[in-house]
């Protein structure tokens, strides 16, 4: 079997859903938690992860991306988690594309990125902000999520 980005995307999609599910079990006030910047609370971090996942997929598909609204409560976060699952599934399908440079216009600037760069960034971005969200929760006393439970080793064990 050839090594590919598929395993990384599968892990990302799994970890996203598991962590969103645990966070959604917290009280609604947990969405206001932040680590250092009150302008970037958990509600915005989790919205940002889901919107960005769709944005990366849309770039690869040559489509406009949807910008999601911040969840006002945990019920809305569960809806965002469903959108995130759909966006992550889109990325998983796109991993089969031939790796080539594509044109991306971002903030009025034109860039040329390899498809694999965009997919790798999607994985990195998700990890970065999951850690950010959990750190913000921990900074405000919410200890529901242990990130060690959602590493790649944990993902592989979940498949057995």
Steps between C-alpha positions, in 0.01 A plus 500: 500500500625847413527747784256789459330780690186291539588368848570854623163618367319202650660572837413869470133424426478252788673729753286796393178310563613344828620830643196700384277231656675533839500879491127498415439319831628803693274784612425770241721745694806294403469647150610833647828357633820645363871456568648847446282682247136564594432572131580135419288291740423131456181577305708686238782244496259214431313700237834587341610134480175398328493797261864452409454131428233597250721777366787262427265256327342783301840619379578154373156473337518849347189612688403785732516404865231539764576707810328364808356699789630460853295257708292670768464179701599134501201398286630730225853362552364151430360634170837652414659162576274347232615761247860430601447127442371576150793733428753247628339232281539731200872530576529123528356459151734765362813323624467272196561789258827520313739727685555810293531872544172692505428870502355639821381857543501603863443852628545632146836330450569214262700202623590168345494210746537127459179317588695298755607826668137605543400161640800493733410849621142385564630224729749729676243777541248267661755366749626848584155633580375189682793553736412869518138424593591242764763733648240776522262265677768385742598862573143555623480178703333264250695171494266286288742431212836326525670551164719193557186292449470631144848457356569289192576198719157534659342524158666181380398319818141615445499310171588166659 
